[in-house]
């Protein structure tokens, strides 16, 4: 019966397209609407650029793991001033000085993730030109030829260590958010598809009813003239014909509005009419709630965000404990340096150069500022933990309800299809009995027509709910339940 109904409805849709006097038209199935919306709808463009932003943020973080090279230089620095110059006997004589100083350094730095320190390698060259009176001359200094060292905070907050946990989670969360947005677009596509389909069916029903009441009115006129029906019945049918004619106009307006909204959603710029082909319901899915919950926990961005929020709260607590407390920084370097009046002399017979220092920072009394920050961070961690536990519980219960509601859709669709078949048959039989002159009142015809129209609308409304529920569960689990495979996307196509 459902296959016959689909064939009949498809033929009716094609006839409807012909009535629009169209030379060509867009022909859409529900799946083609979803595919087009995921490709070019405004929501799809927004999701694409949001993912790009998070991708490059993650790439920037990944780059911090690699050595960073930089060049700094001053070419040149000119100075003419009166300065105090210390003499050999210790006295200071103020005299005019005029010189040019040119230097440049190359620095390579590498973060040490597990400790929060930094290793570095530096090499540079300086040229000094003295142009003060009789003391002209040029000298070069390598500063130094090679200088290797490291700087290591001993008791500071290690932001890099925490970022190594959080940033990959943020990127994975962004990837899942993109997939979830695509499934959310699919849900919206189902709504737009069936909204236009319903408006299209409403118009077809209105046109069919108008034609039926026109036939009944002409038949009733003859029966009234023969004295077989009272004038009140004739007037009721004429009134119903007028209302059916008005309803056709209203349905046309509603269809045009839905068509504009549909094209806007898909960003269709042409004026071609649209023909929709309803999906066939040959196979129904029944989902196991435990499996759905497992997939949601494993794949959902919501589940991942629960973990990230807990790590961020622990990171803030660690920061509060480390900052404003006793601190020490160890710095050490070793290098070679040389100087001379010529450039090659600056690299000949270098001498070694070492530096070691330990810096300390000891707070004596801060009036409880550090302790207050720690208590606030501890309280925030407990609050986040409580919120996450409650949100996770509500989230899983919501999934449970959605799965149960989805599994009910098969029965709902079966009932709706059977109700539509019965209502259509009842309306047809009532019309035939009236035309045959049997004892059928106008009220009987009207009730049969209303039941028939409502049954057909309800069938497509239940079908829309089925597909919306299906894509909602796909979004919550990032799993294709028809093909039994994980959802994924090619990142390279978005960059």
PDB file of N, CA and C in Angstrom, residues 69-72 104-108 121-125:
ATOM      1  N   UNK A  69      63.703  30.766  15.390  1.00  0.00           N
ATOM      2  CA  UNK A  69      64.895  31.524  14.997  1.00  0.00           C
ATOM      3  C   UNK A  69      64.520  32.973  14.747  1.00  0.00           C
ATOM      4  N   UNK A  70      65.369  33.888  15.203  1.00  0.00           N
ATOM      5  CA  UNK A  70      65.097  35.316  14.999  1.00  0.00           C
ATOM      6  C   UNK A  70      66.408  36.054  14.759  1.00  0.00           C
ATOM      7  N   UNK A  71      66.313  37.187  14.071  1.00  0.00           N
ATOM      8  CA  UNK A  71      67.450  38.055  13.793  1.00  0.00           C
ATOM      9  C   UNK A  71      67.123  39.442  14.304  1.00  0.00           C
ATOM     10  N   UNK A  72      68.045  40.000  15.079  1.00  0.00           N
ATOM     11  CA  UNK A  72      67.887  41.382  15.551  1.00  0.00           C
ATOM     12  C   UNK A  72      69.155  42.154  15.212  1.00  0.00           C
ATOM     13  N   UNK A 104      74.496  42.959  15.162  1.00  0.00           N
ATOM     14  CA  UNK A 104      73.393  42.070  14.827  1.00  0.00           C
ATOM     15  C   UNK A 104      73.578  40.736  15.536  1.00  0.00           C
ATOM     16  N   UNK A 105      72.479  40.114  15.890  1.00  0.00           N
ATOM     17  CA  UNK A 105      72.515  38.810  16.569  1.00  0.00           C
ATOM     18  C   UNK A 105      71.498  37.866  15.941  1.00  0.00           C
ATOM     19  N   UNK A 106      71.838  36.594  15.936  1.00  0.00           N
ATOM     20  CA  UNK A 106      70.935  35.527  15.508  1.00  0.00           C
ATOM     21  C   UNK A 106      70.648  34.666  16.728  1.00  0.00           C
ATOM     22  N   UNK A 107      69.369  34.463  17.013  1.00  0.00           N
ATOM     23  CA  UNK A 107      68.960  33.703  18.197  1.00  0.00           C
ATOM     24  C   UNK A 107      68.130  32.489  17.777  1.00  0.00           C
ATOM     25  N   UNK A 108      68.412  31.364  18.380  1.00  0.00           N
ATOM     26  CA  UNK A 108      67.610  30.154  18.221  1.00  0.00           C
ATOM     27  C   UNK A 108      67.173  29.712  19.608  1.00  0.00           C
ATOM     28  N   UNK A 121      70.537  29.309  21.695  1.00  0.00           N
ATOM     29  CA  UNK A 121      71.843  29.399  21.033  1.00  0.00           C
ATOM     30  C   UNK A 121      71.896  30.771  20.373  1.00  0.00           C
ATOM     31  N   UNK A 122      72.968  31.533  20.641  1.00  0.00           N
ATOM     32  CA  UNK A 122      73.079  32.916  20.168  1.00  0.00           C
ATOM     33  C   UNK A 122      74.430  33.132  19.506  1.00  0.00           C
ATOM     34  N   UNK A 123      74.418  33.878  18.416  1.00  0.00           N
ATOM     35  CA  UNK A 123      75.663  34.285  17.765  1.00  0.00           C
ATOM     36  C   UNK A 123      75.471  35.684  17.206  1.00  0.00           C
ATOM     37  N   UNK A 124      76.521  36.532  17.330  1.00  0.00           N
ATOM     38  CA  UNK A 124      76.364  37.894  16.861  1.00  0.00           C
ATOM     39  C   UNK A 124      77.691  38.545  16.544  1.00  0.00           C
ATOM     40  N   UNK A 125      77.613  39.734  15.966  1.00  0.00           N
ATOM     41  CA  UNK A 125      78.811  40.493  15.586  1.00  0.00           C
ATOM     42  C   UNK A 125      78.532  41.971  15.800  1.00  0.00           C
TER      43      UNK A 125
END
